[in-house]
Short mmCIF file of C-alpha atoms in Angstrom, two decimals:
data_model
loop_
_atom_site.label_atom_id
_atom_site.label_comp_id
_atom_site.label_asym_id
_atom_site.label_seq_id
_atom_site.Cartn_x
_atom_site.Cartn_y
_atom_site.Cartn_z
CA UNK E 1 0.00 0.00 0.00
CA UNK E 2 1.32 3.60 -0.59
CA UNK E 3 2.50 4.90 2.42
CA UNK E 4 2.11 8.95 3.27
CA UNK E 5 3.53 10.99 5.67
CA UNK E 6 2.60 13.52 6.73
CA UNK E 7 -0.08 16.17 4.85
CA UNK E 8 1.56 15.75 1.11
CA UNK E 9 -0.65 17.66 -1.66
CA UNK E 10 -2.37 15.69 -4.48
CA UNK E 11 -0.07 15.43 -7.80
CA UNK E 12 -0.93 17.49 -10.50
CA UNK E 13 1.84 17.29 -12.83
CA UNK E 14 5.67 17.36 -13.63
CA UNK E 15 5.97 21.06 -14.20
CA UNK E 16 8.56 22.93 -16.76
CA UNK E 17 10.89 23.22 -14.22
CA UNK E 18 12.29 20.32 -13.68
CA UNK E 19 12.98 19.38 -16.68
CA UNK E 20 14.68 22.87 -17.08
CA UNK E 21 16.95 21.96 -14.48
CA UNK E 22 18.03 18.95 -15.53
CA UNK E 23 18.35 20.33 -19.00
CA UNK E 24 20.95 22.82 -17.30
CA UNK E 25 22.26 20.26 -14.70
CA UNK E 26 23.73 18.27 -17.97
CA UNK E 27 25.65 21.57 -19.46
CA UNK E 28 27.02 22.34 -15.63
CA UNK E 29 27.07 19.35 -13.61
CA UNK E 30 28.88 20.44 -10.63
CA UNK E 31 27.88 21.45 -7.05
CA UNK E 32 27.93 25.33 -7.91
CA UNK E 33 25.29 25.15 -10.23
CA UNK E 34 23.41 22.38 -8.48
CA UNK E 35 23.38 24.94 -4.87
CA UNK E 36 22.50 27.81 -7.14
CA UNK E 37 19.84 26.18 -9.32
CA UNK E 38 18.42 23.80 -5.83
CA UNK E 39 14.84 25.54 -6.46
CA UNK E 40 14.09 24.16 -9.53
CA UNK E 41 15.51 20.68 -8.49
CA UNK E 42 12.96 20.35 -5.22
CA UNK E 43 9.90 22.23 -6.72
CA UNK E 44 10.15 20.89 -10.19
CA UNK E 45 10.98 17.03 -9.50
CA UNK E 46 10.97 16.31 -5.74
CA UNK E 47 8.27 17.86 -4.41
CA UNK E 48 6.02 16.58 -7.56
CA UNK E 49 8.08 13.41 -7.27
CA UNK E 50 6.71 12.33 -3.79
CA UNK E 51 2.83 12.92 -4.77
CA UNK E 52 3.68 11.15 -7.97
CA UNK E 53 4.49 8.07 -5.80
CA UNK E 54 2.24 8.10 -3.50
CA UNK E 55 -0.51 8.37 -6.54
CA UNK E 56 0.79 5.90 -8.65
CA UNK E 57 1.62 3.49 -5.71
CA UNK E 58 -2.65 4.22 -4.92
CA UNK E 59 -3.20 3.49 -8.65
CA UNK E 60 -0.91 0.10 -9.39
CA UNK E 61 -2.51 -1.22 -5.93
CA UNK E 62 -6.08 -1.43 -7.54
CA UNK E 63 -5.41 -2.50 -10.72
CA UNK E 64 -2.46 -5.33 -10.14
CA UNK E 65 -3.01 -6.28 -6.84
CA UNK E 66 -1.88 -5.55 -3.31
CA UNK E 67 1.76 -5.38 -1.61
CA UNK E 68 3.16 -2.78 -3.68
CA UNK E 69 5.51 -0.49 -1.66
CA UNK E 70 5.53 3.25 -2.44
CA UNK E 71 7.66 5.17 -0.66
CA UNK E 72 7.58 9.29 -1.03
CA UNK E 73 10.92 9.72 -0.08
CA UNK E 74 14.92 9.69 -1.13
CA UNK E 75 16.21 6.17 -0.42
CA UNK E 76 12.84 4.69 -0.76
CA UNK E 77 10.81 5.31 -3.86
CA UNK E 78 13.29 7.97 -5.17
CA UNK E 79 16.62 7.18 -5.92
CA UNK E 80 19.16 9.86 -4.76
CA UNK E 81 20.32 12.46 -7.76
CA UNK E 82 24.04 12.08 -6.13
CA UNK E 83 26.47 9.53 -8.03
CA UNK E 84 28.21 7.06 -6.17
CA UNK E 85 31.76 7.85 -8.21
CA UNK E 86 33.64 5.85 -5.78
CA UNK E 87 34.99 3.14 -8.32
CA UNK E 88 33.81 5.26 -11.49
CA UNK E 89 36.16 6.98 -14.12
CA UNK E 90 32.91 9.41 -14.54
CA UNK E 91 33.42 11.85 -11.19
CA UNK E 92 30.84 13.87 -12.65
CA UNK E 93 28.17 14.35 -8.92
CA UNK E 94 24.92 14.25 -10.53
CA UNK E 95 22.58 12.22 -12.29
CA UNK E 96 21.19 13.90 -15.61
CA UNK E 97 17.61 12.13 -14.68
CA UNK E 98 15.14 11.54 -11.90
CA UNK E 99 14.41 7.45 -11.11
CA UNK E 100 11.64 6.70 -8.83
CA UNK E 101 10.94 2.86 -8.03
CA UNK E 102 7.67 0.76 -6.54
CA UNK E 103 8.87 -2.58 -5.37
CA UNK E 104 7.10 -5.42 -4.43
CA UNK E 105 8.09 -8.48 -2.10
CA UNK E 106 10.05 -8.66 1.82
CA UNK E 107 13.24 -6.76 2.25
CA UNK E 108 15.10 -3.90 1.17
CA UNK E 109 13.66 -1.67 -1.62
CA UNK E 110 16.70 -2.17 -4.21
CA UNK E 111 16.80 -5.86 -3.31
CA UNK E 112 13.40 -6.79 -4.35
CA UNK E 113 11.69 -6.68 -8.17
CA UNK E 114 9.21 -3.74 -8.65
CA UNK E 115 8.13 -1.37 -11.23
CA UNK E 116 10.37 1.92 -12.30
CA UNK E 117 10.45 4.84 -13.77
CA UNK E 118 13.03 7.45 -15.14
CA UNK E 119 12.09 11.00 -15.88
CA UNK E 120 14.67 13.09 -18.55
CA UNK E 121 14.36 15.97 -20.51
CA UNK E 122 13.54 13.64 -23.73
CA UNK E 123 11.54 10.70 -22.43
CA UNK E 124 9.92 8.68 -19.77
CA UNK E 125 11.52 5.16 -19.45
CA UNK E 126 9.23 2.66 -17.59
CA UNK E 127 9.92 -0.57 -16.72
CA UNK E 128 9.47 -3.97 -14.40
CA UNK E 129 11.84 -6.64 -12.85
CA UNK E 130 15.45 -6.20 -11.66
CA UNK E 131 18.37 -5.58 -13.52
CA UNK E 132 20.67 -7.73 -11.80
CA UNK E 133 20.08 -10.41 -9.39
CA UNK E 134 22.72 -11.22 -6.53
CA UNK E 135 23.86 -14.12 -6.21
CA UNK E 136 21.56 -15.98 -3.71
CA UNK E 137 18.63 -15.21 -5.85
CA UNK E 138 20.18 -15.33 -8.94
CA UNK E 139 20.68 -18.80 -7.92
CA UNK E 140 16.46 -19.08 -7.15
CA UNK E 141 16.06 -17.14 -10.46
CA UNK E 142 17.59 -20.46 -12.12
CA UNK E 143 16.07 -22.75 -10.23
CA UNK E 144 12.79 -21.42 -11.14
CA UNK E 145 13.27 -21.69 -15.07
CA UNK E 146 13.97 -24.94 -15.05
CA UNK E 147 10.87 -25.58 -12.66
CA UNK E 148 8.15 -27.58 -14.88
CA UNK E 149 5.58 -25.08 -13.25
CA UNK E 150 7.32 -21.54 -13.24
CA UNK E 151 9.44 -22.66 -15.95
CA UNK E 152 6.88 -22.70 -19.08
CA UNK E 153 4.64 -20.00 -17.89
CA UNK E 154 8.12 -17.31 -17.80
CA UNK E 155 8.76 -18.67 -21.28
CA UNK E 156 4.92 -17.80 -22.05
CA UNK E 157 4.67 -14.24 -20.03
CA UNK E 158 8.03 -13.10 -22.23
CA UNK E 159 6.41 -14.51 -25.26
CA UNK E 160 3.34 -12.10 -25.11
CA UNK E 161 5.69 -8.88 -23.78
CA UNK E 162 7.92 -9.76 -27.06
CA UNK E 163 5.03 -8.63 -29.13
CA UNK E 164 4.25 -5.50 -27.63
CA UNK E 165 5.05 -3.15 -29.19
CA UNK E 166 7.58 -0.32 -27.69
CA UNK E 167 8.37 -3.53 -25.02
CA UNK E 168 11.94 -4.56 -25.07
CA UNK E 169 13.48 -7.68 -22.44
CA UNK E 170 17.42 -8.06 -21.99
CA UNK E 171 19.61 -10.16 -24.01
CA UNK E 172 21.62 -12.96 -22.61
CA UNK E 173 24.20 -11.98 -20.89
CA UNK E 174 26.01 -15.39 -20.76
CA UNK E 175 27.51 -17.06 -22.91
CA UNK E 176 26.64 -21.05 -21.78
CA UNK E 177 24.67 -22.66 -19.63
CA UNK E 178 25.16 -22.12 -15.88
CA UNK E 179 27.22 -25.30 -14.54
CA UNK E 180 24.42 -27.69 -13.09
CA UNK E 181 21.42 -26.36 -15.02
CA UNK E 182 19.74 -27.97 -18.25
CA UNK E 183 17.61 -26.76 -20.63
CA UNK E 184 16.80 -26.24 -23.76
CA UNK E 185 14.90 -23.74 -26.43
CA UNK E 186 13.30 -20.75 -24.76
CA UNK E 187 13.81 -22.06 -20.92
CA UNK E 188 17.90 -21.94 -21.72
CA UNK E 189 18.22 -18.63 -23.45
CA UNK E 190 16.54 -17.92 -19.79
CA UNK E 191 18.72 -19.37 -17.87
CA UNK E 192 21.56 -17.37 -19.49
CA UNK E 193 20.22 -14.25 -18.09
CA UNK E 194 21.90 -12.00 -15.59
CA UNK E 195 18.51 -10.13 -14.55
CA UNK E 196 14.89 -9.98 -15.90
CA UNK E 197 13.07 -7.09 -16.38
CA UNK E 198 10.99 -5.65 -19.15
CA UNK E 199 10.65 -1.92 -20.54
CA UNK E 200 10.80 1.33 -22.90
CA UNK E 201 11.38 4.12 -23.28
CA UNK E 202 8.32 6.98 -24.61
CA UNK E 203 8.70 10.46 -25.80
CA UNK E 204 7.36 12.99 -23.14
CA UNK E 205 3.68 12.81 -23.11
CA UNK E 206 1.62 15.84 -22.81
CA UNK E 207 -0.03 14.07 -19.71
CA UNK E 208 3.38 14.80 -17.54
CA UNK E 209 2.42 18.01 -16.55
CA UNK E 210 -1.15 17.10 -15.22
CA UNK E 211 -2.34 14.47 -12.80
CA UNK E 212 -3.57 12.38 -15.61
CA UNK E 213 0.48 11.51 -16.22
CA UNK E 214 -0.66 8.53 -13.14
CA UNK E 215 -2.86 6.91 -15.38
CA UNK E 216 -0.35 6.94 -18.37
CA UNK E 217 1.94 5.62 -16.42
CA UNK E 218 0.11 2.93 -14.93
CA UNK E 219 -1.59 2.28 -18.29
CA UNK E 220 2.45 1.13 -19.64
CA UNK E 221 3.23 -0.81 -16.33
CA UNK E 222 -0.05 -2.49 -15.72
CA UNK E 223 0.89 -4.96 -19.16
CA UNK E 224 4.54 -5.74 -17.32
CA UNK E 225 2.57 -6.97 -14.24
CA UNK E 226 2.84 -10.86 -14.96
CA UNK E 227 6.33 -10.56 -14.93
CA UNK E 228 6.55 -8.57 -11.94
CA UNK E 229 4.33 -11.54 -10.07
CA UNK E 230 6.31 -14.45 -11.74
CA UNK E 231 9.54 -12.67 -10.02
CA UNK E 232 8.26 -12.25 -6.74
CA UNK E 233 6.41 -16.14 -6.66
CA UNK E 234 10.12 -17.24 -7.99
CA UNK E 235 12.48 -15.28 -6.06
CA UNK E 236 10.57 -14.45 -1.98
CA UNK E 237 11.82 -17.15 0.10
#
């Protein structure tokens, strides 16, 4: 369920502003500009960014089913703007976009599959799954593909998201078999996979700016919902 704190105002839209500032964030990315320009980055994104969540975490919890965390604040829902540059050649501090995530399932937010979302100045990218699993549930991730029950029906829920259009899933991102598993057609190119997650990316509707941009939203992640369930039935302990 969506969780608020606190009196939050209803969303009503992405204005101008923030993608202004991330527009100029990408010419100057340094702490200077980011200080100087901090207005645009909490009234045009943040602030918007918290009612967003707690809307669309209202909406995807009626039409997909319970359990879906939505959390209006940085480290929960919204991913910090900050880099981590620690073991990057890129030192550049800031993030040229705004990522907000819903997850579903026990645990940590970044640790569990869920539905996201990345705002820039061109697009909206939304999406389902995880990226990358770590290795203990990468490990359940296999074991579930070569299930007989989970198995065929991931093989059939990537199926139908492969003809949709504007829907992309990852490629393979090994080269053989994992060492102990066995399978063949669809179930191994599955088991060769690193993560699972399903997307794309849309040019900036007109809706972005209005409360209606929940419904679009939702409209685009409510389709990537089987996968979504299939992950958290395969992977939750």
């Amino acid at each position: 369920m969506a969780k608020q704190t606190g009196e939050m105002a209803a969303f009503t839209g992405f204005p101008r502003q923030g993608l202004d500032f991330l527009d100029g964030l990408a010419a100057h990315n340094d702490k200077t500009w980011f200080d100087a320009n901090r207005s645009g980055f909490d009234e045009g994104l943040m602030e918007p960014g918290k009612a967003f969540i707690v809307a669309l975490g209202d909406e995807l919890n009626a039409r997909v089913g319970p359990g879906i965390h939505a959390e209006p604040r940085v480290n929960g829902s919204i991913f910090r703007i900050n880099r981590d540059t620690r073991f990057s050649a890129d030192k550049t501090p800031y993030k040229t976009h705004f990522d907000m995530f819903l997850w579903q399932g026990e645990g940590r937010s970044r640790g569990c599959p869920g539905y996201y979302l990345r705002i820039t100045p061109e697009a909206v990218h939304v999406g389902a799954g995880m990226h990358g699993f770590p290795k203990p549930m990468l490990e359940a991730y296999r074991d579930a593909v070569v299930n007989p029950k989970l198995g065929p029906r991931l093989v059939e829920i990537t199926g139908e998201l492969e003809k949709r259009k504007g829907v992309s899933l990852p490629e393979p991102h090994y080269a053989r078999l994992p060492r102990g598993y066995e399978a063949e057609g669809e179930q191994a190119v599955l088991l060769r996979m690193s993560g699972m997650h399903a997307g794309g990316a849309y040019k900036l509707p007109k809706t972005l700016g209005s409360a209606k941009f929940v419904a679009w939203c939702a409209d685009r992640l409510e389709p990537l919902a089987p996968l979504q369930r299939w992950l958290v039935e395969a992977l939750q302990p």
